[in-house]
Each structure stands twice: as C-alpha cells, then as structure tokens.
PDB file of C-alpha atoms and ligand atoms in Angstrom:
ATOM      1  CA  ARG E  16      91.423 119.632 109.166  1.00 37.00           C
ATOM      2  CA  GLN E  17      88.628 119.406 106.549  1.00 38.00           C
ATOM      3  CA  TYR E  18      87.023 116.580 104.983  1.00 41.00           C
ATOM      4  CA  ALA E  19      85.461 116.422 101.847  1.00 39.00           C
ATOM      5  CA  GLU E  20      82.345 113.950 101.280  1.00 37.00           C
ATOM      6  CA  GLY E  21      83.141 110.371 100.858  1.00 40.00           C
ATOM      7  CA  LYS E  22      81.339 108.424 103.720  1.00 42.00           C
ATOM      8  CA  GLU E  23      79.525 106.006 101.015  1.00 44.00           C
ATOM      9  CA  LEU E  24      82.954 104.574 101.007  1.00 48.00           C
ATOM     10  CA  LEU E  25      82.524 103.200 104.758  1.00 48.00           C
ATOM     11  CA  PRO E  26      80.578  99.904 104.041  1.00 43.00           C
ATOM     12  CA  LYS E  27      83.021  98.708 101.112  1.00 47.00           C
ATOM     13  CA  ILE E  28      85.863  99.091 104.111  1.00 48.00           C
ATOM     14  CA  ALA E  29      84.469  96.812 105.924  1.00 45.00           C
ATOM     15  CA  MET E  30      85.463  93.938 103.164  1.00 44.00           C
ATOM     16  CA  LEU E  31      88.882  94.756 102.765  1.00 46.00           C
ATOM     17  CA  GLY E  32      90.163  93.031 105.870  1.00 42.00           C
ATOM     18  CA  GLY E  33      87.252  90.645 106.501  1.00 41.00           C
ATOM     19  CA  SER E  34      86.529  92.089 109.669  1.00 49.00           C
ATOM     20  CA  THR E  35      83.392  94.823 110.139  1.00 53.00           C
ATOM     21  CA  ILE E  36      83.857  98.638 110.960  1.00 58.00           C
ATOM     22  CA  ASP E  37      82.965  99.284 114.514  1.00 64.00           C
ATOM     23  CA  GLY E  38      80.512 102.592 113.676  1.00 69.00           C
ATOM     24  CA  SER E  39      80.195 103.221 117.612  1.00 73.00           C
ATOM     25  CA  LYS E  40      83.772 104.337 117.620  1.00 76.00           C
ATOM     26  CA  ASN E  41      83.719 106.832 114.950  1.00 79.00           C
ATOM     27  CA  LYS E  42      83.928 109.688 116.973  1.00 82.00           C
ATOM     28  CA  ALA E  43      86.500 109.049 119.030  1.00 86.00           C
ATOM     29  CA  LEU E  44      88.535 107.557 116.331  1.00 90.00           C
ATOM     30  CA  ALA E  45      88.024 110.463 114.191  1.00 90.00           C
ATOM     31  CA  ASP E  46      89.412 112.877 116.754  1.00 91.00           C
ATOM     32  CA  LYS E  47      92.812 111.282 116.937  1.00 95.00           C
ATOM     33  CA  ILE E  48      93.572 111.678 113.422  1.00 95.00           C
ATOM     34  CA  SER E  49      94.842 114.529 112.143  1.00 94.00           C
ATOM     35  CA  TYR E  50      97.030 114.856 108.294  1.00 94.00           C
ATOM     36  CA  PHE E  51      99.729 117.136 107.815  1.00 95.00           C
ATOM     37  CA  SER E  52     101.070 118.802 104.555  1.00 95.00           C
ATOM     38  CA  GLY E  53     105.021 118.963 104.528  1.00 94.00           C
ATOM     39  CA  ASP E  54     108.164 117.849 106.089  1.00 97.00           C
ATOM     40  CA  ILE E  55     107.633 114.989 108.405  1.00 98.00           C
ATOM     41  CA  THR E  56     111.097 115.616 110.145  1.00 98.00           C
ATOM     42  CA  THR E  57     109.687 119.450 111.785  1.00 97.00           C
ATOM     43  CA  LEU E  58     107.169 117.794 113.941  1.00 97.00           C
ATOM     44  CA  GLU E  59     107.683 117.623 117.417  1.00 96.00           C
ATOM     45  CA  ILE E  60     105.834 114.238 118.529  1.00 97.00           C
ATOM     46  CA  ASP E  61     106.810 111.156 120.165  1.00 98.00           C
ATOM     47  CA  ALA E  62     107.393 109.135 116.875  1.00 98.00           C
ATOM     48  CA  ILE E  63     107.860 109.998 113.058  1.00 98.00           C
ATOM     49  CA  VAL E  64     107.527 106.591 110.768  1.00 98.00           C
ATOM     50  CA  ASN E  65     110.627 106.225 108.622  1.00 98.00           C
ATOM     51  CA  ALA E  66     110.050 104.438 104.922  1.00 98.00           C
ATOM     52  CA  ALA E  67     113.452 103.255 105.050  1.00 98.00           C
ATOM     53  CA  ASN E  68     114.897 100.178 103.413  1.00 97.00           C
ATOM     54  CA  SER E  69     116.106  96.990 104.565  1.00 98.00           C
ATOM     55  CA  SER E  70     119.582  97.768 105.199  1.00 98.00           C
ATOM     56  CA  LEU E  71     118.352 100.332 107.496  1.00 98.00           C
ATOM     57  CA  LEU E  72     121.409 102.606 106.691  1.00 97.00           C
ATOM     58  CA  GLY E  73     120.114 105.261 104.973  1.00 94.00           C
ATOM     59  CA  GLY E  74     118.459 105.939 101.423  1.00 94.00           C
ATOM     60  CA  GLY E  75     116.741 108.829  99.529  1.00 96.00           C
ATOM     61  CA  GLY E  76     113.403 110.543  99.622  1.00 98.00           C
ATOM     62  CA  VAL E  77     111.753 110.372 103.199  1.00 98.00           C
ATOM     63  CA  ASP E  78     114.505 108.290 104.483  1.00 98.00           C
ATOM     64  CA  GLY E  79     117.186 110.367 103.282  1.00 98.00           C
ATOM     65  CA  ALA E  80     115.456 113.493 104.530  1.00 98.00           C
ATOM     66  CA  ILE E  81     115.222 112.016 108.210  1.00 98.00           C
ATOM     67  CA  HIS E  82     118.871 110.627 108.492  1.00 98.00           C
ATOM     68  CA  LYS E  83     120.197 114.342 107.516  1.00 98.00           C
ATOM     69  CA  ALA E  84     117.730 115.877 109.975  1.00 98.00           C
ATOM     70  CA  ALA E  85     118.560 113.587 112.881  1.00 98.00           C
ATOM     71  CA  GLY E  86     122.401 113.650 112.336  1.00 98.00           C
ATOM     72  CA  SER E  87     124.673 110.891 111.618  1.00 98.00           C
ATOM     73  CA  ARG E  88     124.074 109.423 115.364  1.00 98.00           C
ATOM     74  CA  LEU E  89     121.080 107.814 113.832  1.00 98.00           C
ATOM     75  CA  VAL E  90     122.837 105.535 111.195  1.00 98.00           C
ATOM     76  CA  GLU E  91     125.433 104.515 114.012  1.00 98.00           C
ATOM     77  CA  GLU E  92     122.587 103.411 116.324  1.00 98.00           C
ATOM     78  CA  CYS E  93     120.653 101.906 112.960  1.00 98.00           C
ATOM     79  CA  LYS E  94     124.011 100.139 112.375  1.00 98.00           C
ATOM     80  CA  THR E  95     123.231  98.138 115.809  1.00 98.00           C
ATOM     81  CA  LEU E  96     119.798  96.843 114.192  1.00 98.00           C
ATOM     82  CA  GLY E  97     120.882  93.910 111.804  1.00 97.00           C
ATOM     83  CA  GLY E  98     118.730  95.595 108.969  1.00 98.00           C
ATOM     84  CA  CYS E  99     114.717  94.975 108.943  1.00 98.00           C
ATOM     85  CA  ASP E 100     112.404  92.653 106.763  1.00 98.00           C
ATOM     86  CA  THR E 101     109.796  94.018 104.251  1.00 98.00           C
ATOM     87  CA  GLY E 102     106.712  94.885 107.014  1.00 98.00           C
ATOM     88  CA  GLU E 103     108.434  94.857 110.119  1.00 98.00           C
ATOM     89  CA  ALA E 104     109.620  97.747 112.152  1.00 98.00           C
ATOM     90  CA  LYS E 105     112.398  98.759 114.509  1.00 98.00           C
ATOM     91  CA  ILE E 106     112.833 102.025 117.021  1.00 98.00           C
ATOM     92  CA  THR E 107     115.642 103.985 117.123  1.00 98.00           C
ATOM     93  CA  GLY E 108     116.013 107.496 119.051  1.00 98.00           C
ATOM     94  CA  GLY E 109     115.350 110.669 117.067  1.00 98.00           C
ATOM     95  CA  TYR E 110     118.712 112.056 118.017  1.00 98.00           C
ATOM     96  CA  ARG E 111     118.651 116.164 116.207  1.00 98.00           C
ATOM     97  CA  LEU E 112     115.118 115.879 115.247  1.00 98.00           C
ATOM     98  CA  PRO E 113     112.064 117.596 117.320  1.00 97.00           C
ATOM     99  CA  ALA E 114     110.631 113.747 117.646  1.00 98.00           C
ATOM    100  CA  LYS E 115     111.611 111.694 120.298  1.00 98.00           C
ATOM    101  CA  TYR E 116     111.875 108.509 118.341  1.00 98.00           C
ATOM    102  CA  VAL E 117     112.469 107.254 114.995  1.00 98.00           C
ATOM    103  CA  ILE E 118     110.108 103.780 113.808  1.00 98.00           C
ATOM    104  CA  HIS E 119     111.646 102.247 111.036  1.00 98.00           C
ATOM    105  CA  THR E 120     109.479 100.298 108.531  1.00 98.00           C
ATOM    106  CA  VAL E 121     110.288  98.685 105.172  1.00 98.00           C
ATOM    107  CA  GLY E 122     107.592  99.101 102.835  1.00 98.00           C
ATOM    108  CA  PRO E 123     107.092  96.491  99.913  1.00 98.00           C
ATOM    109  CA  ARG E 124     107.965  97.431  96.586  1.00 98.00           C
ATOM    110  CA  GLY E 125     105.299  97.527  94.463  1.00 96.00           C
ATOM    111  CA  GLU E 126     101.607  97.045  95.117  1.00 96.00           C
ATOM    112  CA  LYS E 127     101.743  94.051  98.091  1.00 97.00           C
ATOM    113  CA  PRO E 128      98.505  95.306 100.218  1.00 96.00           C
ATOM    114  CA  ASP E 129      99.309  92.930 103.062  1.00 96.00           C
ATOM    115  CA  LEU E 130     102.973  94.015 103.347  1.00 98.00           C
ATOM    116  CA  LEU E 131     102.082  97.548 103.281  1.00 98.00           C
ATOM    117  CA  LYS E 132      99.360  96.887 105.699  1.00 97.00           C
ATOM    118  CA  ASN E 133     101.983  95.116 108.212  1.00 98.00           C
ATOM    119  CA  CYS E 134     104.323  98.013 108.064  1.00 98.00           C
ATOM    120  CA  TYR E 135     101.860 100.248 109.918  1.00 98.00           C
ATOM    121  CA  THR E 136     100.672  97.593 111.858  1.00 98.00           C
ATOM    122  CA  ASN E 137     103.655  96.852 112.979  1.00 98.00           C
ATOM    123  CA  SER E 138     105.094 100.220 113.469  1.00 98.00           C
ATOM    124  CA  LEU E 139     101.623 101.047 115.884  1.00 98.00           C
ATOM    125  CA  LYS E 140     102.516  97.887 117.870  1.00 98.00           C
ATOM    126  CA  VAL E 141     106.057  99.158 118.291  1.00 98.00           C
ATOM    127  CA  MET E 142     104.491 102.524 119.417  1.00 98.00           C
ATOM    128  CA  LEU E 143     102.564 100.764 121.795  1.00 98.00           C
ATOM    129  CA  ALA E 144     105.092  98.655 123.355  1.00 98.00           C
ATOM    130  CA  ASN E 145     107.223 101.749 124.054  1.00 98.00           C
ATOM    131  CA  LYS E 146     104.492 103.541 125.700  1.00 98.00           C
ATOM    132  CA  LEU E 147     104.523 106.594 122.834  1.00 98.00           C
ATOM    133  CA  ARG E 148     101.192 108.204 122.181  1.00 97.00           C
ATOM    134  CA  SER E 149     101.837 109.977 119.149  1.00 97.00           C
ATOM    135  CA  ILE E 150     102.795 109.229 115.845  1.00 98.00           C
ATOM    136  CA  ALA E 151     103.241 110.500 112.272  1.00 98.00           C
ATOM    137  CA  PHE E 152     103.231 108.383 108.989  1.00 98.00           C
ATOM    138  CA  PRO E 153     104.685 109.506 105.810  1.00 98.00           C
ATOM    139  CA  CYS E 154     103.024 107.382 102.573  1.00 98.00           C
ATOM    140  CA  ILE E 155     105.048 104.539 102.967  1.00 98.00           C
ATOM    141  CA  SER E 156     105.998 102.863  99.392  1.00 98.00           C
ATOM    142  CA  THR E 157     104.661 105.513  97.240  1.00 98.00           C
ATOM    143  CA  GLY E 158     107.775 106.925  96.584  1.00 98.00           C
ATOM    144  CA  ILE E 159     110.900 105.170  94.971  1.00 97.00           C
ATOM    145  CA  TYR E 160     108.974 101.799  95.758  1.00 98.00           C
ATOM    146  CA  GLY E 161     106.178 102.458  93.349  1.00 98.00           C
ATOM    147  CA  TYR E 162     103.086 101.549  95.500  1.00 97.00           C
ATOM    148  CA  PRO E 163      99.920 103.200  93.654  1.00 97.00           C
ATOM    149  CA  ASN E 164      98.851 106.152  95.845  1.00 97.00           C
ATOM    150  CA  LEU E 165      95.300 105.692  96.162  1.00 96.00           C
ATOM    151  CA  PRO E 166      95.372 101.888  96.861  1.00 96.00           C
ATOM    152  CA  ALA E 167      98.155 102.542  99.189  1.00 97.00           C
ATOM    153  CA  ALA E 168      96.071 105.168 101.132  1.00 97.00           C
ATOM    154  CA  HIS E 169      93.137 102.642 101.743  1.00 96.00           C
ATOM    155  CA  VAL E 170      95.582 100.418 103.361  1.00 96.00           C
ATOM    156  CA  ALA E 171      96.894 103.135 105.505  1.00 98.00           C
ATOM    157  CA  ALA E 172      93.491 103.995 106.505  1.00 96.00           C
ATOM    158  CA  TYR E 173      92.255 100.744 107.205  1.00 95.00           C
ATOM    159  CA  ALA E 174      95.224  99.623 109.209  1.00 97.00           C
ATOM    160  CA  VAL E 175      95.406 102.578 111.590  1.00 97.00           C
ATOM    161  CA  ARG E 176      91.616 102.384 111.638  1.00 95.00           C
ATOM    162  CA  LYS E 177      91.545  98.857 113.300  1.00 94.00           C
ATOM    163  CA  HIS E 178      94.608  99.424 114.963  1.00 96.00           C
ATOM    164  CA  LEU E 179      92.850 102.396 116.974  1.00 95.00           C
ATOM    165  CA  GLU E 180      89.066 100.274 117.282  1.00 92.00           C
ATOM    166  CA  ALA E 181      91.191  98.208 119.356  1.00 94.00           C
ATOM    167  CA  HIS E 182      93.976 100.000 121.202  1.00 96.00           C
ATOM    168  CA  GLY E 183      92.503 103.678 120.733  1.00 95.00           C
ATOM    169  CA  ASP E 184      92.751 103.941 124.292  1.00 95.00           C
ATOM    170  CA  GLN E 185      96.389 104.024 123.966  1.00 97.00           C
ATOM    171  CA  VAL E 186      96.666 106.556 121.205  1.00 97.00           C
ATOM    172  CA  ASP E 187      96.202 110.224 121.551  1.00 96.00           C
ATOM    173  CA  ARG E 188      97.191 110.951 117.664  1.00 96.00           C
ATOM    174  CA  VAL E 189      98.167 109.673 114.429  1.00 97.00           C
ATOM    175  CA  ILE E 190      99.154 112.187 111.745  1.00 97.00           C
ATOM    176  CA  PHE E 191      99.260 111.355 108.176  1.00 97.00           C
ATOM    177  CA  CYS E 192     102.325 113.262 106.475  1.00 97.00           C
ATOM    178  CA  LEU E 193     101.480 114.280 103.375  1.00 97.00           C
ATOM    179  CA  PHE E 194     103.940 115.490 101.423  1.00 97.00           C
ATOM    180  CA  MET E 195     102.809 115.222  97.744  1.00 98.00           C
ATOM    181  CA  PRO E 196      99.745 117.660  96.595  1.00 97.00           C
ATOM    182  CA  GLU E 197      98.414 114.229  95.307  1.00 97.00           C
ATOM    183  CA  ASP E 198      98.356 112.455  98.606  1.00 97.00           C
ATOM    184  CA  LYS E 199      96.569 115.391 100.434  1.00 96.00           C
ATOM    185  CA  GLU E 200      93.462 115.433  98.014  1.00 96.00           C
ATOM    186  CA  ILE E 201      93.346 111.355  98.288  1.00 96.00           C
ATOM    187  CA  TYR E 202      93.301 111.544 101.735  1.00 95.00           C
ATOM    188  CA  GLU E 203      90.993 114.577 102.422  1.00 92.00           C
ATOM    189  CA  GLN E 204      88.438 112.396 100.603  1.00 90.00           C
ATOM    190  CA  LEU E 205      89.536 109.362 102.269  1.00 93.00           C
ATOM    191  CA  LEU E 206      90.060 110.457 105.657  1.00 93.00           C
ATOM    192  CA  GLN E 207      85.981 111.080 106.230  1.00 88.00           C
ATOM    193  CA  SER E 208      85.486 107.544 104.906  1.00 88.00           C
ATOM    194  CA  TYR E 209      87.410 105.628 107.209  1.00 91.00           C
ATOM    195  CA  PHE E 210      87.584 108.439 110.527  1.00 90.00           C
ATOM    196  CA  PRO E 211      83.819 109.767 110.199  1.00 86.00           C
ATOM    197  CA  LEU E 212      83.132 112.904 112.499  1.00 78.00           C
ATOM    198  CA  GLU E 213      79.905 112.027 112.724  1.00 64.00           C
TER     199      GLU E 213
HETATM  200  P1  ADP I 314     109.488 104.581  99.662  1.00 76.93           P
HETATM  201  O1  ADP I 314     110.776 104.119  99.259  1.00 76.93           O
HETATM  202  O2  ADP I 314     109.021 103.605 100.443  1.00 76.93           O
HETATM  203  O3  ADP I 314     108.607 104.909  98.448  1.00 76.93           O
HETATM  204  P2  ADP I 314     110.111 107.662  99.647  1.00 76.93           P
HETATM  205  O4  ADP I 314     110.839 108.114 100.871  1.00 76.93           O
HETATM  206  O5  ADP I 314     110.633 107.305  98.332  1.00 76.93           O
HETATM  207  O6  ADP I 314     109.719 105.895 100.270  1.00 76.93           O
HETATM  208  O7  ADP I 314     108.428 108.041  99.464  1.00 76.93           O
HETATM  209  C1  ADP I 314     107.610 108.048 100.409  1.00 76.93           C
HETATM  210  C2  ADP I 314     106.717 109.135 100.490  1.00 76.93           C
HETATM  211  O8  ADP I 314     107.384 110.417 101.039  1.00 76.93           O
HETATM  212  C3  ADP I 314     106.364 109.983  99.317  1.00 76.93           C
HETATM  213  O9  ADP I 314     105.149 110.185  99.324  1.00 76.93           O
HETATM  214  C4  ADP I 314     107.335 111.101  99.304  1.00 76.93           C
HETATM  215  O10 ADP I 314     106.962 112.249  98.046  1.00 76.93           O
HETATM  216  C5  ADP I 314     107.443 111.709 100.516  1.00 76.93           C
HETATM  217  N1  ADP I 314     108.217 112.295 101.216  1.00 76.93           N
HETATM  218  C6  ADP I 314     109.541 112.357 100.890  1.00 76.93           C
HETATM  219  N2  ADP I 314     110.385 113.498 101.723  1.00 76.93           N
HETATM  220  C7  ADP I 314     109.139 113.426 102.484  1.00 76.93           C
HETATM  221  C8  ADP I 314     109.337 114.263 103.722  1.00 76.93           C
HETATM  222  N3  ADP I 314     110.540 115.525 104.126  1.00 76.93           N
HETATM  223  N4  ADP I 314     108.511 114.194 104.522  1.00 76.93           N
HETATM  224  C9  ADP I 314     107.110 113.969 104.439  1.00 76.93           C
HETATM  225  N5  ADP I 314     107.085 112.713 103.347  1.00 76.93           N
HETATM  226  C10 ADP I 314     108.552 112.985 102.441  1.00 76.93           C
END
C-alpha cells in the first residue's frame, strides 16, 4: 500500500457529514484499510460486496462477474430475497467464490451522495450483524450507473471512516477493490486523506 500526499483534504472531510473526524484514531483505522487492483471475485475474504440492481437477479459489470464466479446457486438464493431497494444491503452465501459471503447492495443511478453512503454503511452493518470481520467493496455505482468516480470515492472513504470510528474494534480489514486504473489513481490520493498513516 502506498499513499500519495493529500492530507490537506482531511479538515474539509469533517464537513461532509456534519460530524467531525476523530484524529486520535487515525493510526488504528489506517491499519485496517487496503486497496486491491483487480477482480473482486478472486478475493479470499469474509465478504465481497456486489453492486447489484434492485432485482438482485444478476446483471452486467461486477454483478455479472460475481454471479459467473459464484455459480447458479447464487441466483437461486437471490430469488428468495425479494429484491433490494437502493441504498439497502442483503447477504447471501458465496458458493463457488473464495469469499464466504456476498453482500448485495443497490447503488443509485447518478450522483446521489446520501444513497451511495447508505450502500457502504448498510453493507458494513450487515457485515457486523453477521459477525464478519473482513470485507471488500467495488466502486459502487461508478460503472453502468454513472456516478462520477471522484465524488463517489469521497463518499466511499467517508462512510467507511465513520463506520470504523464507531465500530472499528469489530472490523479487521476493509478493502477497496479498484478495477479501473482511474480509481486506483483517485484512491491512492484519497486514502491518505481519510486514513492518514500517522
Ligand atoms: P454499477 O451498476 O453500480 O455502476 P458496475 O458493475 O457497472 O456497477 O461498476 C462498478 C465498478 O465495478 C466499476 O468500477 C467497474 O469497473 C467495476 N468492476 C467491474 N467488474 C469488476 C470485477 N470483476 N471486480 C471488481 N470490480 C469490477
């Protein structure tokens, strides 16, 4: 993990959600954060997050890749869930994936920060409720759903930061899975701001 400079962003971040950033927790939080450039379906971890659509019956992008890698028993379980509203999250088994579980969340179409934040927060709540300790997120909504990459990355990092400030003791690792080179560039800068190493 290598962070570029970007610490000057931290004070601005405090304003995003109307609550302040607790600097004393920086080191402990940064130790739980990683990014991975590649295919989320290869990760051997407690849970990977799927950027699904509201039917939960599969689609393109990361959703298609997860269903393909998990095998058809995943869609069979998804059929029993009755779909999922935007910003909500539901859990299934991982089937043939190396991940134990898939947490399916439905991102907003277009730039809707509150709904995107809900995706991250609710996925983390589902993780907690199931006593899972590691999770990987794709860049929700930034593909087919058209959320611009940089503002989406701010929402993602902010939501994860706030969750870890409150519940970090119950989380071992959060991985941002960066499939697009553009996101790798963005997160290299951004993570240093939201999760300073010192
Ligand atoms: P959405 O409909 O929420 O926009 P997409 O799947 O279209 O979801 O895109 C979300 C992000 O997932 C994009 O950055 C896309 O490049 C990325 N992505 C696509 N396939 C994979 C994969 N196999 N692993 C990780 N990320 C992926």
